[in-house]
Short mmCIF file of C-alpha atoms in Angstrom, two decimals:
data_model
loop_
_atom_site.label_atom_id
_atom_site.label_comp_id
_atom_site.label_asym_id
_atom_site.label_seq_id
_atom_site.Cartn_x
_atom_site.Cartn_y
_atom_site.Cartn_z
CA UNK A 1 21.26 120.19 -54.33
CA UNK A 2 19.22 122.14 -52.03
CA UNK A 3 19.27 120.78 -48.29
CA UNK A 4 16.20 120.25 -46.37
CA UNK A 5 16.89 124.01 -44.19
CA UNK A 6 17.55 126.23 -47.46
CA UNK A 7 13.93 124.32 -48.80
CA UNK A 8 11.86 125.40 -45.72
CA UNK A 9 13.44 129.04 -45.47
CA UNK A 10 12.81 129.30 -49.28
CA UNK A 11 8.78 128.94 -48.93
CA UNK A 12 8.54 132.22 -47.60
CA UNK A 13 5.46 133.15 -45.02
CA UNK A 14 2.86 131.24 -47.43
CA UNK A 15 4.87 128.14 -46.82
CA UNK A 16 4.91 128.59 -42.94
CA UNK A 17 1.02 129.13 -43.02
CA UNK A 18 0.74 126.10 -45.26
CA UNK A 19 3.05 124.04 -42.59
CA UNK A 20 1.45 125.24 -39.21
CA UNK A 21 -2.07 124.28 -40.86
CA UNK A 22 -0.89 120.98 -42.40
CA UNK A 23 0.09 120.25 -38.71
CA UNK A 24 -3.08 121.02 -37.83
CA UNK A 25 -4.73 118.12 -39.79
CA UNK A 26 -1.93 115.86 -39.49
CA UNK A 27 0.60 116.46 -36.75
CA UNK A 28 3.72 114.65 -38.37
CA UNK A 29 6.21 116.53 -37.54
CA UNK A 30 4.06 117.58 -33.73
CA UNK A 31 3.92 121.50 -33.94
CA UNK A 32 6.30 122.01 -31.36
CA UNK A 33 8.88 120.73 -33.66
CA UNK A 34 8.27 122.73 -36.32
CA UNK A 35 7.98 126.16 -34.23
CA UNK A 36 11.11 125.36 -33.14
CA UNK A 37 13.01 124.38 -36.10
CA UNK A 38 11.05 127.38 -37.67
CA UNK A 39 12.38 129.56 -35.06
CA UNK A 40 15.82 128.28 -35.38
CA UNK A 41 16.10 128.72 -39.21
CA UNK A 42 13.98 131.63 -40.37
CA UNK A 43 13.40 134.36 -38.39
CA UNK A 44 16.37 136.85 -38.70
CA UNK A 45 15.07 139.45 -35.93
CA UNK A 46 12.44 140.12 -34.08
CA UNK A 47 10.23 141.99 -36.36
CA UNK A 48 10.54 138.81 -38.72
CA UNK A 49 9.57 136.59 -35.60
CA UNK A 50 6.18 138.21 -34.83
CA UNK A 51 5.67 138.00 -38.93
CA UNK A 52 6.36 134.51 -38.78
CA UNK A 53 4.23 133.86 -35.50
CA UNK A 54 1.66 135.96 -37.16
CA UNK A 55 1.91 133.73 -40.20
CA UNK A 56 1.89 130.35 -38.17
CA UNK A 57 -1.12 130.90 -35.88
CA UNK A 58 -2.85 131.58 -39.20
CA UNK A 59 -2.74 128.69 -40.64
CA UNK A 60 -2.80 126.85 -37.27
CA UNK A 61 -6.60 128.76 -36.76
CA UNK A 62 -7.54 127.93 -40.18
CA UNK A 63 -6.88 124.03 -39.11
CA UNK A 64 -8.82 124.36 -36.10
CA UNK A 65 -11.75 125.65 -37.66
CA UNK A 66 -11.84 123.14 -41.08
CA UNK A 67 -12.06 120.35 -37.87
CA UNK A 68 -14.83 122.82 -36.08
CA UNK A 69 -17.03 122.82 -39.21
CA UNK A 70 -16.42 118.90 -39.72
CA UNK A 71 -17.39 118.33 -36.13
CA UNK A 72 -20.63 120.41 -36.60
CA UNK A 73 -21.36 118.54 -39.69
CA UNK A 74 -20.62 115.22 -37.89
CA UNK A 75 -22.45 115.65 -34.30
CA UNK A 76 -22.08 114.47 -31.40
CA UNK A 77 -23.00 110.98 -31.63
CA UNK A 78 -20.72 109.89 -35.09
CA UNK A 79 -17.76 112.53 -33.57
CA UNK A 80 -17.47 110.64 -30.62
CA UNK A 81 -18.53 107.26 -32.41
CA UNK A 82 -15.09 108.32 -34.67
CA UNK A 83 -12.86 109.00 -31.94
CA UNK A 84 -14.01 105.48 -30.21
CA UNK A 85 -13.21 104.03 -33.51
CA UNK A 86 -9.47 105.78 -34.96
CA UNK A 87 -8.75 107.77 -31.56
CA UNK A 88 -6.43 105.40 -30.73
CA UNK A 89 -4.52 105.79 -33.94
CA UNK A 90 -4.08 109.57 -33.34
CA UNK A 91 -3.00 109.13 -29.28
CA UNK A 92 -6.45 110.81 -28.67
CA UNK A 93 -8.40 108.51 -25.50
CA UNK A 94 -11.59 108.22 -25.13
CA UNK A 95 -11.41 109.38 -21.56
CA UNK A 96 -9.48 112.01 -22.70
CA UNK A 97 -12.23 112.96 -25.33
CA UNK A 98 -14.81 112.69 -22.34
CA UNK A 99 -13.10 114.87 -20.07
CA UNK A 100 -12.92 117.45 -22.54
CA UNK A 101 -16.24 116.90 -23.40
CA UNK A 102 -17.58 117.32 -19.64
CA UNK A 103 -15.33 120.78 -19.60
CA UNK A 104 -16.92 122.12 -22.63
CA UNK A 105 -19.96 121.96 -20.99
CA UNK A 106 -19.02 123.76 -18.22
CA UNK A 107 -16.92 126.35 -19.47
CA UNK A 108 -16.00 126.38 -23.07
CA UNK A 109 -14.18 128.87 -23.55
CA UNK A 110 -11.62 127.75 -20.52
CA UNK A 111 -11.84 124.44 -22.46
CA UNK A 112 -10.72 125.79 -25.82
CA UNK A 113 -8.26 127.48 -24.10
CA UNK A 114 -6.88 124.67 -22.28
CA UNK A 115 -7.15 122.63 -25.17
CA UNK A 116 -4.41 124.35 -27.14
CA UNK A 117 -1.49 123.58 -24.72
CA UNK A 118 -2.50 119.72 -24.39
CA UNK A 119 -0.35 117.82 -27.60
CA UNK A 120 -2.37 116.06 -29.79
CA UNK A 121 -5.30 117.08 -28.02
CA UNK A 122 -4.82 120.68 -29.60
CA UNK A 123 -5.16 119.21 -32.81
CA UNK A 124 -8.19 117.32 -33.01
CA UNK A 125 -10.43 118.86 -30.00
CA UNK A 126 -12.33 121.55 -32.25
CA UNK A 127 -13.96 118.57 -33.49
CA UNK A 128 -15.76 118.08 -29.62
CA UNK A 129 -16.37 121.82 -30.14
CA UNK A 130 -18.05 121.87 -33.56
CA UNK A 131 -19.95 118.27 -32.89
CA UNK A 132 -21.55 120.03 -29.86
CA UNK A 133 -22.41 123.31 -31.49
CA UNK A 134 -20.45 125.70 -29.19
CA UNK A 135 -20.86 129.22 -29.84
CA UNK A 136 -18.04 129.51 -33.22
CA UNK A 137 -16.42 133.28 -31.62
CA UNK A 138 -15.64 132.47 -28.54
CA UNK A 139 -14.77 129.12 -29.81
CA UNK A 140 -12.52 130.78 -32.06
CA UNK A 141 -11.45 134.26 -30.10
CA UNK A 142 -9.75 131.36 -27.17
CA UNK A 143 -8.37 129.07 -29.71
CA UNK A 144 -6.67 132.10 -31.18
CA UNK A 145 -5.17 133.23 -27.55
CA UNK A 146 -4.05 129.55 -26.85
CA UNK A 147 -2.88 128.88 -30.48
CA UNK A 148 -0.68 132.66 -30.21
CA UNK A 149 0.60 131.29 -26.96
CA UNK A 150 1.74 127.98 -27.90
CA UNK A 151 3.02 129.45 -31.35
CA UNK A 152 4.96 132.16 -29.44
CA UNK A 153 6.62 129.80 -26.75
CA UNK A 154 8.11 127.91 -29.25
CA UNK A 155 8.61 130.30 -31.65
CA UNK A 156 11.06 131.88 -29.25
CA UNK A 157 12.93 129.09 -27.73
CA UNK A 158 13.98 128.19 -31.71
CA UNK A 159 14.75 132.12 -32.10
CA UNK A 160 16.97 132.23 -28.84
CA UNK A 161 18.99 129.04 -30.67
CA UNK A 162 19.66 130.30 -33.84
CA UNK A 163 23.39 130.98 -33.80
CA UNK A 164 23.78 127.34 -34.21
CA UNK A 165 22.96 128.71 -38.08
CA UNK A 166 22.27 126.15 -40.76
CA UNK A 167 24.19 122.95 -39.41
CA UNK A 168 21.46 120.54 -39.15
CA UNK A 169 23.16 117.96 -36.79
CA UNK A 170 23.10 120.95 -34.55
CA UNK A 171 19.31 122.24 -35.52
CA UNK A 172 18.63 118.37 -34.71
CA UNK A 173 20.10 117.86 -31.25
CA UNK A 174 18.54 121.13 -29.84
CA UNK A 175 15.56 120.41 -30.72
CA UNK A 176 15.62 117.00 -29.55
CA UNK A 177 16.51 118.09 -26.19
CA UNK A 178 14.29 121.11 -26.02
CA UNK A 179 11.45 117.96 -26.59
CA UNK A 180 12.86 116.21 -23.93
CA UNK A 181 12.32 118.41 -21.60
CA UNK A 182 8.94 119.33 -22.64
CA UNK A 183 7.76 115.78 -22.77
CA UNK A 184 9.08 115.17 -18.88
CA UNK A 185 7.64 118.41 -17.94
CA UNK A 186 3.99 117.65 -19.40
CA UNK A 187 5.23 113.43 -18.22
CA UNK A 188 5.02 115.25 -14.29
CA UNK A 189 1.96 117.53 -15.29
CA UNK A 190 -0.19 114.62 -16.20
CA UNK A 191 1.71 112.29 -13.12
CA UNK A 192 0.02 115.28 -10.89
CA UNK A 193 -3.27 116.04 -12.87
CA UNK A 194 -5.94 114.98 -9.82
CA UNK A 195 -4.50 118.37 -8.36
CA UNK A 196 -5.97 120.76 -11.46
CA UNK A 197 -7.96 118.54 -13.95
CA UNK A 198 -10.82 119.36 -11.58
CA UNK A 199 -10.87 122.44 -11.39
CA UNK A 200 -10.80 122.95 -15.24
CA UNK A 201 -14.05 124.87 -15.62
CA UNK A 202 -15.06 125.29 -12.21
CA UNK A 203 -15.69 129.10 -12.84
CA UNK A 204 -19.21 128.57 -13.99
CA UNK A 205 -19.49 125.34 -11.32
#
């Protein structure tokens, strides 16, 4: 029987574009699980790691911009009438929707940016952008940068793990602690937020 490692290195880069924009839409496993695990368990070199990150911020733009165009379809009213409604389901808050909201108008390509490195957020936040028309290139050209960035960071933490091969107790634990640590570090970020939330946009204020 095939185990659950040999399956995901077997779907070649198709299957990695497939997973990063499945995320994308629904983020079960969160991306920064998958990059890793991807990292871990498929990239052989380094040439095969910018393939793969080429191959996962692919199908992580093509998610971002099915929820642009369904945000632009929506508007502004029913988008933000549908995060009031399921946000809560998703761990997206209204405030948190709001504040975004506010940025966008200010700067939003800073926003977008931004947007990519915040979890969950990152997932559903082209929605804001579509529902209140923002320009679709720069829209896209900064969800691209942030999208590569986040893609890459991961990407390379699972890639500097790999000699723990295929055993996927091992796989497991490393990425659970890699999590960890990520999840205090943005914990403190968010603790200290009043310092930098607002000055998010504050270059056209």
């Amino acid at each position: 029987m095939t185990d659950p490692l040999s399956a995901i290195t077997g779907l070649g880069l198709l299957g990695v574009a497939c997973l990063a924009f499945a995320e994308k839409i629904l983020p079960a496993p969160p991306s920064h699980v998958l990059l890793l695990f991807l990292g871990m368990i498929w990239a052989p070199d380094i040439a095969a790691l910018g393939v793969l990150l080429a191959a996962a911020t692919l199908g992580s733009m093509a998610g971002c911009l099915i929820w642009y165009a369904m945000g632009r379809r929506l508007g502004p009213e029913r988008a933000n009438a549908l995060v009031g409604r399921f946000g809560r389901y998703i761990f997206l808050r209204q405030a948190t929707y709001d504040g975004f909201a506010r940025a966008y108008r200010r700067n939003h390509v800073m926003a977008s940016l931004v947007a990519q490195f915040v979890p969950t957020v990152r997932n559903y936040l082209p929605i804001l952008a579509g529902a209140l028309r923002l320009p679709a290139l720069p829209f896209a050209l900064a969800t691209l940068l942030g999208a590569t960035l986040w893609n890459s960071g991961f990407l390379i933490a699972g890639y500097s793990m790999r000699d723990s091969g295929h055993d996927l107790l091992a796989v497991a634990f490393r990425i659970i602690t890699v999590v960890v640590l990520l999840e205090m570090t943005a914990w403190l970020a968010l603790r200290y937020r009043r310092l930098w939330w607002p000055r998010l946009g504050s270059a056209r204020g």
